[in-house]
mmCIF file of C-alpha atoms in Angstrom:
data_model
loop_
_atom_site.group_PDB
_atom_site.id
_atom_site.type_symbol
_atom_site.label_atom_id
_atom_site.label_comp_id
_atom_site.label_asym_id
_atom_site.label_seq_id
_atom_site.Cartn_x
_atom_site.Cartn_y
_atom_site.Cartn_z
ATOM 1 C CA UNK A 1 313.511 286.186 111.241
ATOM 2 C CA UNK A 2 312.189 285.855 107.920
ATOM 3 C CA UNK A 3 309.858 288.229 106.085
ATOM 4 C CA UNK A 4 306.725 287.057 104.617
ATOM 5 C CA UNK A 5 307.212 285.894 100.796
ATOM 6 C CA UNK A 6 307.234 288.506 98.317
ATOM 7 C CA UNK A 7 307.377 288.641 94.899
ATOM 8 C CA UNK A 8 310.556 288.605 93.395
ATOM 9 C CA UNK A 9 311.971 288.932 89.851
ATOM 10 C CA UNK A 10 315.600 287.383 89.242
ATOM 11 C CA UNK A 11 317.432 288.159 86.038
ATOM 12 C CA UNK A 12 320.465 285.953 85.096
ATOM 13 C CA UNK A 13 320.569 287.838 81.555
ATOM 14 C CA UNK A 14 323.227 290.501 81.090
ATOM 15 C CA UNK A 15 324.071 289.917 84.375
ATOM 16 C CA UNK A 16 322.443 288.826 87.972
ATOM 17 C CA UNK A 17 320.001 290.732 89.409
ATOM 18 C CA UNK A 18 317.645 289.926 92.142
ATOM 19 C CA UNK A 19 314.335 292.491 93.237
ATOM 20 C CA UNK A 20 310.987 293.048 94.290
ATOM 21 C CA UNK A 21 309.783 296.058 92.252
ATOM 22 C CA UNK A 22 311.935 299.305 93.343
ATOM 23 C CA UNK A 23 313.554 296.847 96.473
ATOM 24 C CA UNK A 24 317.229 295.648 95.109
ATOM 25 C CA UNK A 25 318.443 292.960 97.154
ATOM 26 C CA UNK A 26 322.289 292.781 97.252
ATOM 27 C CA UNK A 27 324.058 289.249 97.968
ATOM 28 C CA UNK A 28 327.631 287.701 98.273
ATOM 29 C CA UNK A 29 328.782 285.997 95.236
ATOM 30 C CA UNK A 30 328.329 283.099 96.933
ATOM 31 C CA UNK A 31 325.022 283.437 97.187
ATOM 32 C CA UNK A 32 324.119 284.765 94.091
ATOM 33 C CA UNK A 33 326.020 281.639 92.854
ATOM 34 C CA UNK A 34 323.635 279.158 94.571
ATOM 35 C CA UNK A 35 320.578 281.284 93.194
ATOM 36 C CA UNK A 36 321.715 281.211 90.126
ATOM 37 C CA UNK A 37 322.430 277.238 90.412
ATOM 38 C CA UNK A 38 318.577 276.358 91.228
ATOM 39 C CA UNK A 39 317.161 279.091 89.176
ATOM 40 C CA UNK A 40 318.701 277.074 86.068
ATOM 41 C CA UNK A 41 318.854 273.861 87.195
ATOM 42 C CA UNK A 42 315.161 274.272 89.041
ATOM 43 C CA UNK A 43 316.063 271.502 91.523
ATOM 44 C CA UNK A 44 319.183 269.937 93.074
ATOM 45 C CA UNK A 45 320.391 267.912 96.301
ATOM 46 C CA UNK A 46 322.775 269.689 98.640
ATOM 47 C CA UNK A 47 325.702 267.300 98.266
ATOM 48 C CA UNK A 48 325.189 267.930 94.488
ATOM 49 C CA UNK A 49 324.562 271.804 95.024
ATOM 50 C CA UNK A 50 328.532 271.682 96.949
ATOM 51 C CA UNK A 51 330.272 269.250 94.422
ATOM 52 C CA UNK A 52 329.088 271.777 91.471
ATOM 53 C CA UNK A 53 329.909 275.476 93.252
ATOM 54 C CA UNK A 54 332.636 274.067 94.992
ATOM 55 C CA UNK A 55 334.630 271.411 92.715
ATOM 56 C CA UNK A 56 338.006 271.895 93.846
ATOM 57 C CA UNK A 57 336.916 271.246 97.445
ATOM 58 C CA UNK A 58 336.747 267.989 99.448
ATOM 59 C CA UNK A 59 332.885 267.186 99.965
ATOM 60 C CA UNK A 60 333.046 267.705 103.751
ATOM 61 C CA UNK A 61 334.392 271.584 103.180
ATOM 62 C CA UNK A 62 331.525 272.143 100.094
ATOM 63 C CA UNK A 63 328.829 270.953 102.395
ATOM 64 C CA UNK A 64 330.010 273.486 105.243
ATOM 65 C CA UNK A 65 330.775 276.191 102.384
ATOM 66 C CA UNK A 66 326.734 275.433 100.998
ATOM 67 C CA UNK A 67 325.785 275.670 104.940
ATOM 68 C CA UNK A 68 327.377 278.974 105.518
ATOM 69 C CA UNK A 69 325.772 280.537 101.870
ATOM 70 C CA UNK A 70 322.818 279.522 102.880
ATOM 71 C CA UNK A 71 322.475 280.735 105.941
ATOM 72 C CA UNK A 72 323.745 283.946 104.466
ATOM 73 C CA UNK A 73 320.745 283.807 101.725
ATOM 74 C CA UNK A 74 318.245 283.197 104.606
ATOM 75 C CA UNK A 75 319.279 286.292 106.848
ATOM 76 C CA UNK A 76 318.595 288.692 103.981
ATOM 77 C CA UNK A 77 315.344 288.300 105.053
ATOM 78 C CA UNK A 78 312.990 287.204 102.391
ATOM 79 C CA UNK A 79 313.062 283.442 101.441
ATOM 80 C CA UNK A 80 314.337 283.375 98.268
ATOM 81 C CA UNK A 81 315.715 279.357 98.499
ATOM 82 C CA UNK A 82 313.420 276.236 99.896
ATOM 83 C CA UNK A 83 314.581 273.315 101.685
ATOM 84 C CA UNK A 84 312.649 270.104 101.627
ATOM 85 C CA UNK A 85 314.694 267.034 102.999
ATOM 86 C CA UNK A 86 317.645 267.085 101.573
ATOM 87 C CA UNK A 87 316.377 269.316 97.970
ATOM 88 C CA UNK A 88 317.118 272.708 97.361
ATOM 89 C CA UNK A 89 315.344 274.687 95.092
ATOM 90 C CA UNK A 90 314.076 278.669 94.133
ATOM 91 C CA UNK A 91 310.855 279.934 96.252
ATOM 92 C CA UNK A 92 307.498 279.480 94.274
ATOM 93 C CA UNK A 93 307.386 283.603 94.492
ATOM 94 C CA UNK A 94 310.571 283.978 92.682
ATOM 95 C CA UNK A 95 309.949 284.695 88.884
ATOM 96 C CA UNK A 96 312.813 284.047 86.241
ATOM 97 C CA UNK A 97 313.938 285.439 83.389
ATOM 98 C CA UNK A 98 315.538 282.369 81.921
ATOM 99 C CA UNK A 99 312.677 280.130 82.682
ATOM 100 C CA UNK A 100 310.566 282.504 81.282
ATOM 101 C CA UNK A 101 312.036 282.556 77.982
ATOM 102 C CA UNK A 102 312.207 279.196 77.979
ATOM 103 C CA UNK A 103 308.994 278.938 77.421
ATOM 104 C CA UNK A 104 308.870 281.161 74.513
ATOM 105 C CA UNK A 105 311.541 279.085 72.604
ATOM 106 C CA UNK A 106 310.169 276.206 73.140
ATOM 107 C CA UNK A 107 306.769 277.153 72.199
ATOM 108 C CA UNK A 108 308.499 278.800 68.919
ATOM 109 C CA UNK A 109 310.170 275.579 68.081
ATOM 110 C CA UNK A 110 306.768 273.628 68.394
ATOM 111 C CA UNK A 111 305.121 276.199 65.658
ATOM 112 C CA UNK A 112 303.485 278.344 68.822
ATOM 113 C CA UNK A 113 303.517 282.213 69.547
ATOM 114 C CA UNK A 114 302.978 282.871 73.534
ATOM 115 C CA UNK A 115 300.103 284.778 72.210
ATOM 116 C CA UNK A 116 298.822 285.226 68.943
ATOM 117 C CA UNK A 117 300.485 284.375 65.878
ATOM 118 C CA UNK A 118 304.309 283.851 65.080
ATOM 119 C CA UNK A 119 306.666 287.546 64.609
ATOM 120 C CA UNK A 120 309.921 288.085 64.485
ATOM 121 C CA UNK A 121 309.157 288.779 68.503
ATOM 122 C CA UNK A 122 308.074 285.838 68.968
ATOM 123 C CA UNK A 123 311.673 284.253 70.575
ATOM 124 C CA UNK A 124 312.792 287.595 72.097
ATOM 125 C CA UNK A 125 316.398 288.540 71.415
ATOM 126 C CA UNK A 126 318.258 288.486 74.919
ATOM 127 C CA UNK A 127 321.709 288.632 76.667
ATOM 128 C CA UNK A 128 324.545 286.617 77.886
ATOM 129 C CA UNK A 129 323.621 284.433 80.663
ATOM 130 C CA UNK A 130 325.927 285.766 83.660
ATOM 131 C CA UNK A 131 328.616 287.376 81.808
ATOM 132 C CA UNK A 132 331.889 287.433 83.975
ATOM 133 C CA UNK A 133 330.897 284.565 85.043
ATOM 134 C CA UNK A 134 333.422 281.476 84.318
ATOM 135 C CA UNK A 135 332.613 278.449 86.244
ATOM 136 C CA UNK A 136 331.905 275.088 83.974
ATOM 137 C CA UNK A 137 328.253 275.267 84.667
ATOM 138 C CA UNK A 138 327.257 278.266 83.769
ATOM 139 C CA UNK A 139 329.791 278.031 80.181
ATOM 140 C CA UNK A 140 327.725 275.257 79.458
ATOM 141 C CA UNK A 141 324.272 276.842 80.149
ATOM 142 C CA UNK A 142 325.477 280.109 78.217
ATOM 143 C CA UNK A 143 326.189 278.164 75.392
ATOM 144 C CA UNK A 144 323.048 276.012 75.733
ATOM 145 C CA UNK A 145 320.738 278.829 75.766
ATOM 146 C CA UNK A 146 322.762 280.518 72.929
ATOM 147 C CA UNK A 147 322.379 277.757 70.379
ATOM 148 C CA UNK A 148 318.804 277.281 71.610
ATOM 149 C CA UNK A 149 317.917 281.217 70.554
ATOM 150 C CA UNK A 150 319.708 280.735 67.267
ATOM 151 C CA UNK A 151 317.701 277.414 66.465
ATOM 152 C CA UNK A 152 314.034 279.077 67.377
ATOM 153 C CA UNK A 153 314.768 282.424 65.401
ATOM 154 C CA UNK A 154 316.023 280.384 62.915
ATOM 155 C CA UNK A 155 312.350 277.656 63.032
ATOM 156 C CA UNK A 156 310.350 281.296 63.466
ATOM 157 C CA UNK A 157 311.825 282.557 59.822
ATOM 158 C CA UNK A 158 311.236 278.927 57.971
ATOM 159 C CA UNK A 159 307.699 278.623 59.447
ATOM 160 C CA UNK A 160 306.804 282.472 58.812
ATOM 161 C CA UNK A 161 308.308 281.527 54.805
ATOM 162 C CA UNK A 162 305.883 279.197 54.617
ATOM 163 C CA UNK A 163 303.524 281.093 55.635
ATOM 164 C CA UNK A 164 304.522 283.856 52.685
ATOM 165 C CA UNK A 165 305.092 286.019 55.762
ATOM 166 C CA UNK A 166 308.572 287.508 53.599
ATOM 167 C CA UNK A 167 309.422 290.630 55.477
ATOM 168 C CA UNK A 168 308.985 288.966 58.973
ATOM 169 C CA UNK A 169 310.633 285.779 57.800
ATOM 170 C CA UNK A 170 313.661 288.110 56.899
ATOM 171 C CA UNK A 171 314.017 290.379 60.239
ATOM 172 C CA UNK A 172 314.164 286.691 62.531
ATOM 173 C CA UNK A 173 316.518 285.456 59.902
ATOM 174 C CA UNK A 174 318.717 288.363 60.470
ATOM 175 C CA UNK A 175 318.148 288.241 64.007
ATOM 176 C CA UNK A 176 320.069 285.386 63.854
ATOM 177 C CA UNK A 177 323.071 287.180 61.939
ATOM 178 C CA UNK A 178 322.909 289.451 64.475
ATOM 179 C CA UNK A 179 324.073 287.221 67.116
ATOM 180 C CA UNK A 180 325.907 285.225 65.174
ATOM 181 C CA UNK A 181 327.362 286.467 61.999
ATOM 182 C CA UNK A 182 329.712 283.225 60.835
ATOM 183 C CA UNK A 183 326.389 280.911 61.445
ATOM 184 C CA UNK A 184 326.056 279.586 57.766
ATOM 185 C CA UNK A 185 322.541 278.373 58.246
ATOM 186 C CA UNK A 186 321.178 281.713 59.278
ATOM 187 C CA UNK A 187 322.662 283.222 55.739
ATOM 188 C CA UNK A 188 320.928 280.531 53.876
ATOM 189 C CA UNK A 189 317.685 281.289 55.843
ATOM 190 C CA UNK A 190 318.035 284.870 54.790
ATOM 191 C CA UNK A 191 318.796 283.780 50.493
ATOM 192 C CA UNK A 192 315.664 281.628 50.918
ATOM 193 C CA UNK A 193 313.680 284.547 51.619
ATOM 194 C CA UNK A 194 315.506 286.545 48.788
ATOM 195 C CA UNK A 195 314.674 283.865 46.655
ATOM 196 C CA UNK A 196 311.335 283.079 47.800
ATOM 197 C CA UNK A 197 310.547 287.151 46.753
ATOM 198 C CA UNK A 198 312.271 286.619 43.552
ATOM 199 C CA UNK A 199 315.167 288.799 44.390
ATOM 200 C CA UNK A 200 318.481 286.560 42.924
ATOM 201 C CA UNK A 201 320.858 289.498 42.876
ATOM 202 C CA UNK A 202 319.989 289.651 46.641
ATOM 203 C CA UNK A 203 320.493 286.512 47.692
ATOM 204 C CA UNK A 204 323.542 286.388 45.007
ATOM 205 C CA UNK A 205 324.906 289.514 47.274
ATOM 206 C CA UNK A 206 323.965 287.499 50.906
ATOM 207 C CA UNK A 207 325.932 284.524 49.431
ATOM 208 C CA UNK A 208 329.179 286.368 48.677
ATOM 209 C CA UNK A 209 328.854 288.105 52.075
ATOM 210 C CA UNK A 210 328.777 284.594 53.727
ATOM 211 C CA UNK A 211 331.620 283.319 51.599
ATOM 212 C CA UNK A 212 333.697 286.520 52.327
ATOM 213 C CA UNK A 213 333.478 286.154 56.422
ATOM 214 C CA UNK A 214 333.374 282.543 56.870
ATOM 215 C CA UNK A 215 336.822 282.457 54.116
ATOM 216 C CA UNK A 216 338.164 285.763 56.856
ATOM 217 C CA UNK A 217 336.767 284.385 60.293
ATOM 218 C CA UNK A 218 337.567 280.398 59.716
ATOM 219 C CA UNK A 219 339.239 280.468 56.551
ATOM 220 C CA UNK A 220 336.485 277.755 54.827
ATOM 221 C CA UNK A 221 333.773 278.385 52.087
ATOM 222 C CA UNK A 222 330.431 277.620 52.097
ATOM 223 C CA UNK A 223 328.972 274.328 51.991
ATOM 224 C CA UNK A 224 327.680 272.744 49.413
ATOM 225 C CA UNK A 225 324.288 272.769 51.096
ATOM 226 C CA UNK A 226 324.414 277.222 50.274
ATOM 227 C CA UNK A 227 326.327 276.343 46.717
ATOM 228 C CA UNK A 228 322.985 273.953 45.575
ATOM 229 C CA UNK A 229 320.572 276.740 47.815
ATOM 230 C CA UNK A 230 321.452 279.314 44.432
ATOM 231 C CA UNK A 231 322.301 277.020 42.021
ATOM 232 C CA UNK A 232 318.595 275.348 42.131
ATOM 233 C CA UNK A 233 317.008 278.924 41.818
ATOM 234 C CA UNK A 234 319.381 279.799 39.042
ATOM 235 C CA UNK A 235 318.649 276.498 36.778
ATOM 236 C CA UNK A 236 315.173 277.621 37.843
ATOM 237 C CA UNK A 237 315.355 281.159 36.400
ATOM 238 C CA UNK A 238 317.081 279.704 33.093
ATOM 239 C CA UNK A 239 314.403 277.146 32.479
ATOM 240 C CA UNK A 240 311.814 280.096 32.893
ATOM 241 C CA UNK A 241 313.277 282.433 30.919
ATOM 242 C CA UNK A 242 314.366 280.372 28.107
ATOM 243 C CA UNK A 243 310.563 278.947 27.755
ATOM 244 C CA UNK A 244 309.023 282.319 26.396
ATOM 245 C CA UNK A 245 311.469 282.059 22.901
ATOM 246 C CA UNK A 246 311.073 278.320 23.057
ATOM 247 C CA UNK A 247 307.328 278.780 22.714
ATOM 248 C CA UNK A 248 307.879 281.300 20.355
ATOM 249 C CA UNK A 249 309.809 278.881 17.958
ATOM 250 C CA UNK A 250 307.920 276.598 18.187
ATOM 251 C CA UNK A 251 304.556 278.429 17.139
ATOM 252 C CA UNK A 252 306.472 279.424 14.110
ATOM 253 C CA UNK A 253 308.174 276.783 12.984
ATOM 254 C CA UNK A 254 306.367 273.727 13.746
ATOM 255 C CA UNK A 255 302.989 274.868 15.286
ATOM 256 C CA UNK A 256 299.898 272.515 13.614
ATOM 257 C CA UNK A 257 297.043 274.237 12.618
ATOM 258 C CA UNK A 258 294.139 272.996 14.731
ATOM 259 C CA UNK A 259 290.861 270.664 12.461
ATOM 260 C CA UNK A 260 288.695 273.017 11.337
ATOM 261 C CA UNK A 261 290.485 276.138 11.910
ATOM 262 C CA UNK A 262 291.018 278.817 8.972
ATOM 263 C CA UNK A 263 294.318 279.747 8.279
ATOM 264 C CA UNK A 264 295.028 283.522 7.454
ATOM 265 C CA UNK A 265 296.082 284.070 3.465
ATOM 266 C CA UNK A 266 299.536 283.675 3.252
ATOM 267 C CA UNK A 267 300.275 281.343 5.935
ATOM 268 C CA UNK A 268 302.198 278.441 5.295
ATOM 269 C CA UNK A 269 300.883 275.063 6.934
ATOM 270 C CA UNK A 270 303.659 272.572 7.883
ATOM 271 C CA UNK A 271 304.206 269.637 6.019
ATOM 272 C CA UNK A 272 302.488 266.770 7.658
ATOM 273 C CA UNK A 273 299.529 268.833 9.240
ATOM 274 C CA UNK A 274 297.045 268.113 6.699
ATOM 275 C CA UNK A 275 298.266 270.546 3.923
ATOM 276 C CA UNK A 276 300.210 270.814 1.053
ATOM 277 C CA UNK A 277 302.529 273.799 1.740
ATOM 278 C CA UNK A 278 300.929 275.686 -0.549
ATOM 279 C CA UNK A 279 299.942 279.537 0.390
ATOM 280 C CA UNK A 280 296.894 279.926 1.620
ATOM 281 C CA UNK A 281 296.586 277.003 3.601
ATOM 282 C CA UNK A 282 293.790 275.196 1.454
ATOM 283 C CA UNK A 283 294.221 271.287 0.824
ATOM 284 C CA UNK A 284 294.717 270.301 -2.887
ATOM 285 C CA UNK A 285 293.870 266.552 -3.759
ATOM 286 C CA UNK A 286 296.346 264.776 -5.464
ATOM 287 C CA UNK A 287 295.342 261.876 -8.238
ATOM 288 C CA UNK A 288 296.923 259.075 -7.945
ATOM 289 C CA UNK A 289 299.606 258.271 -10.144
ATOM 290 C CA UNK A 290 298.908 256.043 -13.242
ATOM 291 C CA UNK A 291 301.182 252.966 -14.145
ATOM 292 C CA UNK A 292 303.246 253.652 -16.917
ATOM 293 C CA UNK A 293 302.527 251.733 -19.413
ATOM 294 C CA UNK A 294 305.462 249.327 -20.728
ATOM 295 C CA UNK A 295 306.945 250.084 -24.317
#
């Protein structure tokens, strides 16, 4: 006989785990399997339930193989999977982990913190999904949910950038480097911070990094994408500095003396600015030249 519902927490990262506060319920594989299925793929049919957790069986054996798990799930006691007709899915009381960061990277990637404003916290950093476990669906889950946390850390840095937000921009870009250290993007999110801060020898430093593990790891350099990433904020920091002693120059040698200002004794005022070149700046009036007379 079944127990009334309780609440119950399942946790598919860093491995399965199903209680109700200090209450651990232990299953068969087989029926962690099937908990597992609906908790990521929220709601299924049975014949599609047996074709994906038992491939390599004819359809007649799956659907007695999904009886027989379920009927194991349901003696446990509490009721953990619903049946309406012929859909299968997790027990409104069941709370999971997955789903609930969902939420969070999802609400990241749309320019939303769950609650207050965007942090490096924002997309929390979490496990493998099921590790050990090998089956096609959950590969392609793991690696969906793995690209999905490196896309939202990555979206939380550029939008806390823009926000001038450096140091928490940085710790979600490294976040990223963190779980994956080859992923070129995530060094170029860390150099634009570097940059953005005015630090060049720092992002210089990031940039060799990424060239020195992607060349060891994959045996490739950068992109050009990183390459034009410095480049840019070197022609940037040439132009800047090279304005200062172009300025300079130019107030020197070919600077015009404002109307109506007085220029200081012994100033020369350039040829064409009013003047004569003479010291001291004043005009002299020049008469006009006389014909020469013929002899």
């Amino acid at each position: 006989m079944e127990k009334p519902q309780d609440h119950w927490e399942l946790r598919l990262f860093d491995g399965f785990e199903l209680r109700s506060g200090a209450e651990r319920l232990v299953l068969p594989l087989n029926s962690q399997r099937l908990i597992a299925l609906l908790a990521l793929r929220v709601t299924t049919t049975r014949g599609q339930a047996g074709g994906i957790l038992w491939p390599e069986a004819p359809e007649r054996q799956a659907g007695g193989r999904l009886r027989t798990t379920l009927w194991r799930v349901r003696s446990t006691g509490p009721a953990i999977v619903e049946r309406r007709g012929g859909q299968l899915s997790l027990a409104a009381g069941v709370d999971v982990d997955v789903r609930t960061w969902l939420r969070s990277a999802r609400q990241a990637l749309d320019g939303q913190g769950p609650a207050g404003p965007l942090d490096a916290r924002t997309v929390p950093l979490v496990g493998d999904l099921l590790p050990g476990w090998y089956e096609d669906w959950v590969l392609v889950e793991r690696e969906r949910l793995r690209q999905l946390q490196l896309h939202a850390l990555e979206e939380v840095s550029a939008q806390l950038l823009g926000q001038g937000r450096h140091a928490a921009a940085l710790e979600a870009a490294l976040s990223v480097l963190h779980l994956d250290p080859i992923r070129e993007s995530a060094h170029r999110a860390v150099i634009a911070v570097h940059l953005a801060e005015g630090n060049l020898g720092e992002a210089r430093r990031q940039s060799e990094a990424c060239r020195a593990i992607l060349l060891r790891e994959l045996g490739v350099g950068p992109s050009p994408l990183l390459r034009a990433l410095l480049d840019g904020a070197e022609d940037a920091g040439h132009r800047q500095a090279g304005a200062a002693p172009l300025a300079g120059a130019l107030s020197q040698a070919g600077a015009v003396t404002p109307p109506g200002a007085v220029t200081p004794p012994g100033a020369v005022t350039p040829s064409g600015a009013g003047g004569t070149g003479v010291p001291g700046g004043v005009p002299v009036a020049r008469s006009p030249e006389r014909p020469r007379a013929d002899r």
